[in-house]
Amino acid sequence: MTELTGGELLARALANEGVKFVFGLPCPEIDPLLAALEDNGIRFVTIRHEAAAVHMAEGLYKTTGQVAVVLGNPGPGSANLVPGMLTAKHEGVPVLAITSQHRTGVVYPSTPATFQGQDQLDLFKPAVKWNGPVFEWTRIPELVRMAFREMWAGRPGPVQLEIPGPVLYAVGDPATAPMYPSLSGRASLPQPSDAQLTTAADMLATAKAPVVFAGTGVDRARANAALIALVDLLECPVIPSMAGRSVVPHDHPLYFNSQSPAADELRRNADVLLVVGSRVGNLDVPFDKYWGDPAGCRVIHVDVDPRHVGVSRPITLGTVAGARATLEGLAAKLRGRKVASHGRADVGELRTSHAAWAKSMGDMVAAWSGHGIHPAQAIGTVGAVFGRDAVYCTDGGMTSLWAGLALPSTKPNSYHGILELGMLGTGIPSAVGAKLGAPEREVVCVTGDGAAGFNVMELQTAARERLKITCVVMAESEWTMEIPNEMTRWGKTFGTGMGEVRWDKVAEGLGCHGEYVDSIEALPAALARARGCAGPVLVCVRTSKEANLAVPESGIARFFEVYFGPST
């Protein structure tokens, strides 16, 4: 039998796990793998910064469920991956980092004389679920299988394999390194027990005011239809988390925005609360003033990670299980049963007040008449042009908050933000990953100018790969989110001014089409031209700092409470 290099064997093992994309840069230590990718149906996408490679893998996974591989070359290349891997860990994104290493004679441990010497395994430990080295050619398939098993155990997340260059250059007989079907190397998702489903169904069926709170875990589990079926069965309000914006259509008659007064009232008055696929993080302000007295509400918490269950609100029943299996199991238990909450009067009244609140938010934005463009007006225009079928990648502080208000409801797995770790600079590379995975869909990145500066170079990646994405930058030359706290406490700001950047000109220099807009009236035509371009486009929108700061008082109060705790 023909012998294979370690690089060829590794490429086969990755293809066996369903990998279709590798993001990274070439180097001598990894070249044997790169040489084998195309023959194994894997596309190699070069990047301008390794952290952005992980964000591309993030956009790919969140949109399609596909797992990618990212590469880190010895020393600085691997170190550059760490911020992206840390983001993936917080976001629950499965990704395999393969860090290459020098010959073993100068590493493990590195001496002070080793060029680019770095103990990369220790460096990565805080940022990954699991990591390990590959020292033997025959163990390549086994350790790839192990990495994917650890990646998918519980809540998905990033893992690392480190492979010295000589292992990839070595040759051997593939018969000595057996490879098995990918699913034979790991367990299936945890399933809810019949007893747990029965108890939860009894609680929901007898509740007079049940509420469902749904997070991004519903999207990741492709459990959206199961969620809606259960909500319809219970005739029960559903509140997506801030991060879980796309888990349910916003025109569903039982949908409530999590930041709305109506959602606050529903949570405060709930006698049973089903939390599924969410850890109920600080951005969802899980305080009694918004969620009610815990003594008056029984909480059912469902998550694949036991560390997320009951982390911010006391629970009655915790279930470590997949969202889809649990929601489908609950619906099966409840069909045909008498449900005490059917016909409850408060839902219709609260839907009316919720609609009035949403209208008031829109009216507030529409009424802006100061100098410059209101970012929410611009983002609303983006949504009107690209519609509900696009994939949206949002980035930045205030821009992400306005996007949550102004963009349309989307399809499941089609609204990607930074609301877990809050890492800036994910938007542009995430859009690249989303487009690679779903080339038939329109992909739009809506970002602030501060966030755009971190990874704007990846637009050159989009141009080189001929990816038609549209990036809309809200450009006001300020770190605007930092202004309210500084002005409130000290009456002045510290380093919030960034200086003006013509992002459209930057994009043109990277091989993209650029548009500059300084009036809201000119934006629709600019976006229409963007849609007509064959390649990537950046639209620079000159927005107003004053408009960006014109956040409703209730929104500012919640923002401060995220950082400083609940106010009285």
XYZ file of C-alpha atoms in Angstrom:
568
model
C 0.000 0.000 0.000
C 1.204 3.524 -0.784
C 2.673 5.273 2.200
C 1.251 8.592 3.345
C 2.875 11.600 4.934
C 1.586 12.729 8.307
C 0.058 15.703 6.519
C -1.896 13.410 4.185
C -3.050 11.255 7.085
C -4.138 14.337 9.039
C -6.080 15.700 6.047
C -7.886 12.350 5.725
C -8.726 12.379 9.450
C -10.107 15.929 9.231
C -12.203 15.095 6.153
C -13.497 12.065 8.038
C -14.849 14.466 10.684
C -16.638 16.528 8.048
C -14.172 19.424 7.896
C -14.524 21.452 4.686
C -12.575 24.610 5.554
C -9.168 25.339 7.066
C -8.327 28.943 7.953
C -4.729 30.010 8.491
C -1.349 30.766 6.967
C 1.352 28.543 5.469
C 4.649 27.713 7.108
C 7.205 24.907 6.655
C 5.989 23.019 9.725
C 2.405 22.778 8.390
C 3.033 22.549 4.630
C 2.556 18.734 4.404
C -1.033 19.234 5.596
C -1.681 22.096 3.189
C -0.401 20.007 0.286
C -3.012 17.342 1.039
C -6.109 19.484 1.672
C -7.448 19.868 -1.872
C -7.297 16.139 -2.612
C -9.431 15.576 0.494
C -12.101 18.113 -0.434
C -10.960 20.761 2.052
C -10.657 24.421 1.085
C -7.708 26.372 2.484
C -8.562 30.021 3.169
C -5.640 32.273 4.049
C -6.235 35.106 6.484
C -4.595 38.354 7.611
C -4.663 37.603 11.354
C -5.026 34.299 13.164
C -7.677 35.528 15.636
C -9.832 36.435 12.636
C -9.462 32.847 11.422
C -11.313 31.687 14.536
C -14.023 34.302 13.983
C -14.437 32.950 10.429
C -14.903 29.493 11.911
C -17.428 31.068 14.292
C -19.495 32.565 11.476
C -19.361 29.290 9.561
C -20.567 27.250 12.537
C -23.279 29.638 13.700
C -24.749 29.788 10.191
C -24.400 26.176 9.044
C -23.347 24.002 11.983
C -20.079 23.110 10.200
C -16.829 22.825 12.149
C -13.640 24.360 10.760
C -9.955 24.031 11.529
C -7.712 27.018 12.253
C -3.928 26.987 12.026
C -1.333 28.557 14.261
C 2.286 28.619 13.172
C 5.016 28.275 15.797
C 5.292 31.101 18.319
C 3.465 34.315 17.361
C 1.094 32.656 14.890
C -0.243 30.339 17.566
C -0.309 33.112 20.167
C -2.477 35.193 17.815
C -5.116 32.450 17.858
C -5.715 32.715 21.604
C -8.166 35.695 21.659
C -10.284 33.989 19.011
C -10.226 30.678 20.861
C -11.254 32.402 24.078
C -14.179 33.974 22.220
C -15.159 30.576 20.830
C -15.090 29.096 24.327
C -17.474 31.755 25.624
C -19.696 31.522 22.545
C -19.883 27.718 22.585
C -18.317 27.424 19.132
C -16.635 24.107 18.232
C -13.371 24.678 16.391
C -10.119 22.742 16.170
C -6.879 24.703 16.399
C -3.895 22.877 14.979
C -0.749 24.546 16.213
C 2.432 23.551 14.482
C 5.697 23.250 16.349
C 9.414 22.979 15.645
C 11.406 19.771 15.707
C 11.335 18.137 19.108
C 15.067 18.637 19.594
C 14.527 22.343 20.392
C 11.094 22.286 22.081
C 9.319 20.411 24.889
C 10.769 22.368 26.578
C 12.023 25.276 24.511
C 15.345 26.769 25.493
C 15.952 30.527 25.557
C 17.817 30.036 22.257
C 14.821 28.545 20.390
C 13.536 30.802 17.617
C 9.809 31.420 18.162
C 10.040 29.038 21.116
C 6.867 28.943 23.186
C 5.112 26.386 25.370
C 1.937 26.564 23.297
C 0.053 23.842 25.159
C 0.182 25.755 28.449
C -0.621 28.987 26.626
C -3.856 27.532 25.235
C -5.154 25.738 28.333
C -7.353 28.601 29.652
C -8.822 29.201 26.179
C -9.848 25.660 25.180
C -11.870 22.746 26.521
C -9.043 20.283 25.866
C -5.632 20.152 24.242
C -2.845 17.705 23.587
C 0.210 16.977 21.445
C 0.676 14.486 18.593
C 4.119 12.936 18.787
C 3.579 9.746 16.759
C 2.464 9.382 13.126
C 0.236 6.392 13.908
C -1.736 8.329 16.545
C -2.916 11.097 14.199
C -6.398 9.615 13.488
C -6.860 8.588 17.122
C -6.013 12.029 18.502
C -8.138 13.844 15.908
C -11.012 11.605 17.006
C -10.231 12.415 20.642
C -10.156 16.153 19.924
C -13.575 16.023 18.260
C -14.971 13.945 21.116
C -13.839 16.584 23.610
C -15.066 19.374 21.322
C -18.637 18.003 21.296
C -18.805 16.778 24.916
C -21.472 18.817 26.714
C -21.516 22.388 25.449
C -19.478 22.540 22.225
C -16.257 24.508 22.302
C -12.704 24.915 21.002
C -9.936 22.331 21.294
C -6.260 22.287 20.308
C -3.925 19.735 18.798
C -0.220 20.520 18.635
C 1.827 18.722 15.974
C 5.591 19.099 15.541
C 6.697 19.468 11.938
C 8.583 16.148 11.745
C 5.366 14.215 12.509
C 3.695 15.725 9.433
C 6.708 15.035 7.215
C 7.030 11.425 8.417
C 5.616 8.666 6.195
C 3.859 5.459 7.118
C 1.421 2.738 6.118
C -2.182 3.916 6.689
C -3.124 0.369 7.652
C -1.211 0.940 10.898
C -3.309 4.018 11.742
C -6.961 2.909 11.539
C -9.686 5.483 10.996
C -13.315 4.991 12.030
C -16.579 6.802 11.162
C -16.678 10.094 13.036
C -19.766 9.397 15.158
C -18.255 6.134 16.393
C -15.810 8.152 18.445
C -18.189 10.110 20.663
C -21.446 9.906 22.555
C -24.705 11.411 21.396
C -26.185 14.435 23.157
C -27.573 13.816 26.640
C -31.288 13.004 26.611
C -33.863 14.067 29.190
C -35.181 11.226 31.313
C -38.833 10.273 31.180
C -39.149 11.276 34.813
C -37.745 14.741 34.098
C -40.073 15.225 31.133
C -43.068 14.076 33.151
C -42.255 16.416 36.047
C -41.633 19.379 33.745
C -44.804 18.680 31.737
C -46.853 18.522 34.938
C -45.425 21.864 36.067
C -46.180 23.511 32.721
C -49.645 21.997 32.347
C -50.780 23.148 35.797
C -49.175 26.598 35.649
C -51.514 29.544 35.279
C -48.877 31.932 33.958
C -46.021 29.972 32.336
C -43.286 31.724 30.349
C -40.534 30.293 28.110
C -37.136 32.022 28.017
C -35.063 30.764 25.053
C -31.377 31.318 24.310
C -28.957 30.635 21.482
C -28.861 26.968 22.462
C -32.191 26.635 20.640
C -30.586 27.924 17.436
C -27.507 25.734 17.808
C -29.654 22.650 18.423
C -31.832 23.442 15.378
C -34.726 23.272 17.852
C -36.636 26.320 16.609
C -39.604 24.381 15.242
C -39.783 22.347 18.445
C -39.766 25.557 20.502
C -42.607 27.098 18.512
C -44.627 23.867 18.681
C -44.366 23.809 22.476
C -45.176 27.500 22.830
C -48.223 27.115 20.584
C -49.342 24.074 22.548
C -49.149 25.984 25.826
C -50.363 29.283 24.344
C -47.449 30.580 26.336
C -45.324 33.743 25.912
C -41.790 33.187 24.625
C -38.961 35.613 25.374
C -35.680 35.147 23.484
C -32.486 36.153 25.270
C -30.582 39.103 23.833
C -28.097 36.715 22.236
C -30.892 34.390 21.081
C -32.585 37.003 18.923
C -33.203 34.670 15.967
C -34.671 31.687 17.825
C -38.299 32.692 17.130
C -39.912 34.985 14.528
C -40.690 38.409 15.954
C -44.125 38.440 14.363
C -45.135 35.299 16.230
C -48.187 36.240 18.349
C -46.504 35.006 21.540
C -43.119 36.699 21.031
C -41.897 39.366 23.470
C -38.643 41.345 23.277
C -36.589 40.572 26.383
C -35.869 44.244 27.074
C -39.496 45.334 26.917
C -41.627 46.310 29.943
C -44.121 43.618 28.872
C -41.419 40.937 29.108
C -40.449 42.237 32.546
C -44.054 41.939 33.698
C -44.400 38.441 32.268
C -41.275 37.257 34.079
C -42.249 38.903 37.351
C -45.686 37.282 37.285
C -44.684 33.860 35.962
C -45.495 30.924 38.216
C -43.469 28.520 36.028
C -40.516 29.608 33.882
C -38.941 27.271 31.344
C -35.378 28.361 30.502
C -33.941 26.480 27.539
C -30.556 26.898 25.880
C -29.522 29.943 27.927
C -27.340 30.499 30.967
C -29.304 33.717 31.684
C -26.260 35.954 31.626
C -25.802 39.448 32.976
C -26.911 41.100 29.732
C -30.355 39.650 30.436
C -30.280 41.436 33.821
C -31.400 38.405 35.855
C -32.365 40.479 38.876
C -35.572 40.250 40.903
C -36.771 43.688 39.749
C -37.019 42.266 36.202
C -37.576 38.574 36.932
C -39.662 38.634 40.105
C -39.338 37.037 43.532
C -37.796 33.562 43.076
C -40.071 32.251 45.839
C -43.096 32.766 43.608
C -41.809 31.019 40.483
C -40.773 27.441 39.792
C -37.950 27.350 37.224
C -37.217 24.509 34.808
C -33.725 24.969 33.380
C -32.564 22.934 30.360
C -28.998 23.102 29.053
C -26.345 20.727 27.709
C -23.822 22.140 30.193
C -24.560 21.440 33.892
C -22.490 24.487 34.863
C -25.062 26.737 33.183
C -28.031 25.342 35.085
C -29.158 27.525 37.975
C -26.169 29.829 37.621
C -28.082 33.112 37.983
C -31.616 32.160 39.146
C -32.615 29.436 41.629
C -34.270 26.474 39.939
C -36.805 23.796 40.755
C -35.868 21.272 38.080
C -32.535 21.168 36.262
C -32.179 19.012 33.162
C -28.867 18.428 31.414
C -30.006 17.566 27.915
C -30.214 18.782 24.336
C -32.752 21.507 23.669
C -34.452 19.802 20.731
C -34.972 16.431 22.424
C -36.309 18.136 25.543
C -38.708 20.462 23.736
C -40.018 17.645 21.545
C -40.360 15.392 24.579
C -42.315 18.029 26.505
C -44.643 18.612 23.573
C -45.317 14.866 23.326
C -46.157 14.742 27.039
C -48.486 17.750 26.838
C -50.483 16.888 23.721
C -54.037 16.050 24.650
C -53.645 17.272 28.223
C -55.651 20.011 29.851
C -53.460 23.118 30.114
C -54.432 25.502 32.899
C -53.028 28.596 31.199
C -55.156 28.338 28.051
C -57.188 31.461 27.529
C -55.201 33.596 29.979
C -56.221 37.215 29.644
C -52.896 38.923 30.262
C -51.175 37.797 27.064
C -53.394 39.785 24.719
C -53.156 42.887 26.874
C -49.394 42.592 27.107
C -49.061 42.026 23.362
C -50.861 45.350 22.887
C -48.526 47.129 25.313
C -45.535 45.385 23.729
C -46.564 46.652 20.297
C -46.958 50.151 21.719
C -43.489 49.958 23.288
C -41.941 48.765 20.011
C -43.690 51.594 18.161
C -42.424 54.124 20.691
C -38.861 52.918 20.124
C -39.302 53.282 16.377
C -40.932 56.685 16.741
C -38.073 57.891 18.943
C -35.548 56.939 16.268
C -37.644 58.341 13.426
C -38.063 61.647 15.265
C -34.308 62.286 15.407
C -33.637 65.526 13.585
C -30.183 66.513 14.796
C -27.009 66.736 12.779
C -25.850 63.561 11.096
C -27.402 60.138 10.702
C -28.961 58.227 13.570
C -27.338 54.759 13.622
C -30.683 53.050 14.212
C -32.145 54.841 11.177
C -29.223 53.599 9.112
C -29.485 50.054 10.475
C -33.234 50.045 9.874
C -32.559 51.019 6.269
C -30.069 48.169 5.951
C -32.729 45.780 7.220
C -35.341 47.174 4.839
C -33.012 46.677 1.847
C -31.648 43.219 2.705
C -34.727 41.872 4.475
C -35.434 38.879 6.689
C -33.636 36.281 4.579
C -30.129 37.689 5.004
C -27.518 36.570 7.516
C -26.571 39.472 9.787
C -23.267 39.676 11.691
C -23.332 42.536 14.186
C -20.281 44.013 15.882
C -19.474 46.886 18.198
C -20.948 48.236 21.410
C -23.714 50.746 20.706
C -24.028 49.449 17.141
C -24.900 45.966 18.408
C -27.549 47.391 20.732
C -29.137 49.502 17.991
C -28.987 46.543 15.603
C -30.963 44.432 18.060
C -33.674 47.076 17.960
C -33.634 48.061 14.284
C -32.830 44.988 12.186
C -35.702 42.764 11.071
C -36.564 39.377 12.437
C -34.434 36.752 10.734
C -34.388 33.083 9.958
C -32.929 30.791 12.643
C -29.120 30.814 12.928
C -28.974 34.035 10.950
C -28.279 36.749 13.528
C -24.771 36.609 14.976
C -23.496 39.003 17.611
C -20.925 39.458 20.351
C -23.218 39.168 23.361
C -21.412 36.337 25.162
C -17.792 37.536 25.608
C -18.255 40.908 23.919
C -15.176 40.523 21.718
C -14.901 43.379 19.242
C -13.779 42.703 15.690
C -15.721 39.496 15.091
C -18.195 40.911 12.580
C -16.208 41.107 9.330
C -14.482 37.712 9.645
C -17.707 36.098 10.871
C -19.402 37.380 7.739
C -16.628 35.802 5.654
C -17.203 32.450 7.379
C -20.965 32.714 7.025
C -20.696 33.412 3.292
C -18.300 30.527 2.731
C -20.756 28.173 4.404
C -23.890 29.624 2.792
C -22.807 31.094 -0.571
C -26.404 31.265 -1.780
C -27.428 33.715 0.971
C -26.838 37.435 1.339
C -24.509 38.157 4.255
C -24.347 41.584 5.877
C -21.990 42.820 8.579
C -23.258 45.811 10.566
C -20.428 47.185 12.694
C -19.266 50.203 14.604
C -16.083 51.890 13.452
C -14.196 50.958 16.606
C -14.922 47.275 16.078
C -14.252 47.516 12.337
C -10.686 48.585 13.002
C -9.716 45.275 14.567
C -10.159 43.032 11.520
C -10.951 45.253 8.545
C -8.013 43.616 6.715
C -10.152 40.492 6.320
C -12.058 42.353 3.628
C -8.992 41.619 1.517
C -9.614 37.948 2.311
C -13.195 38.374 1.095
C -11.965 40.056 -2.104
C -9.347 37.373 -2.749
C -11.893 34.601 -2.160
C -14.475 36.450 -4.310
C -17.049 36.518 -1.556
C -19.996 38.837 -1.997
C -20.522 40.285 1.480
C -21.671 43.763 2.453
C -20.103 45.540 5.419
C -21.862 48.647 6.743
C -19.731 50.720 9.129
C -21.357 53.212 11.506
C -18.584 55.824 11.479
C -18.649 58.596 14.063
C -15.020 58.391 15.166
C -15.791 57.784 18.846
C -15.768 54.976 21.400
C -19.298 56.128 22.131
C -20.306 53.414 24.594
C -17.653 54.647 27.022
C -18.897 58.238 27.069
C -21.970 58.006 29.392
C -20.133 56.564 32.410
C -17.193 58.963 32.066
C -19.397 62.013 31.611
C -21.721 60.999 34.463
C -18.896 60.467 36.946
C -16.165 62.887 35.865
C -17.803 65.328 33.476
C -15.234 64.622 30.779
C -14.041 61.747 28.619
C -10.755 59.873 28.484
C -9.520 58.708 25.096
C -12.917 58.181 23.469
C -12.049 60.114 20.302
C -10.624 57.911 17.539
C -10.156 60.339 14.673
C -11.951 60.169 11.341
C -11.359 57.230 9.024
C -12.781 56.914 5.518
C -13.551 53.218 5.727
C -14.771 53.151 2.137
C -11.317 54.250 0.972
C -9.686 51.594 3.154
C -11.945 48.980 1.563
C -11.107 50.169 -1.941
C -7.433 49.734 -1.143
C -8.201 46.133 -0.153
C -9.868 45.334 -3.455
C -13.479 45.983 -2.444
C -16.073 48.441 -3.673
C -16.553 51.400 -1.339
C -19.521 53.706 -0.732
C -19.622 56.833 1.445
C -22.939 58.116 2.810
C -23.475 61.276 4.845
C -27.257 61.601 4.554
C -29.947 59.057 5.335
C -31.636 59.845 2.041
C -28.578 58.617 0.102
C -28.282 55.312 1.947
C -30.910 53.187 0.096
C -29.273 53.873 -3.273
C -25.817 53.091 -1.877
C -27.064 49.792 -0.471
C -28.754 48.977 -3.771
C -25.455 49.529 -5.558
C -23.791 47.289 -2.972
C -26.262 44.504 -3.694
C -25.483 44.844 -7.394
C -21.725 44.354 -6.966
C -20.181 40.969 -7.661
C -17.708 41.153 -4.782
C -17.390 42.554 -1.269
C -18.579 46.078 -0.514
C -18.061 48.438 2.411
C -20.559 51.241 3.007
C -19.214 53.947 5.311
C -22.116 55.753 7.004
C -21.258 59.041 8.734
C -23.350 58.697 11.877
C -24.000 61.118 14.708
C -22.422 60.723 18.144
C -25.303 62.644 19.688
C -27.845 60.332 18.079
C -25.885 57.277 19.164
C -26.016 58.533 22.754
C -29.769 59.173 22.587
C -30.602 55.854 24.198
C -33.841 55.612 26.208
C -33.281 56.135 29.933
C -34.485 52.616 30.697
C -31.864 51.212 28.314
C -29.067 53.222 29.934
C -30.224 52.011 33.360
C -30.068 48.361 32.284
C -26.652 48.904 30.722
C -25.250 50.279 33.991
C -26.834 47.418 35.948
C -24.980 44.867 33.820
C -21.728 46.290 35.151
C -22.621 47.600 38.611
C -25.507 45.385 39.700
C -29.209 46.137 40.184
C -30.260 49.618 41.213
C -32.954 50.088 43.807
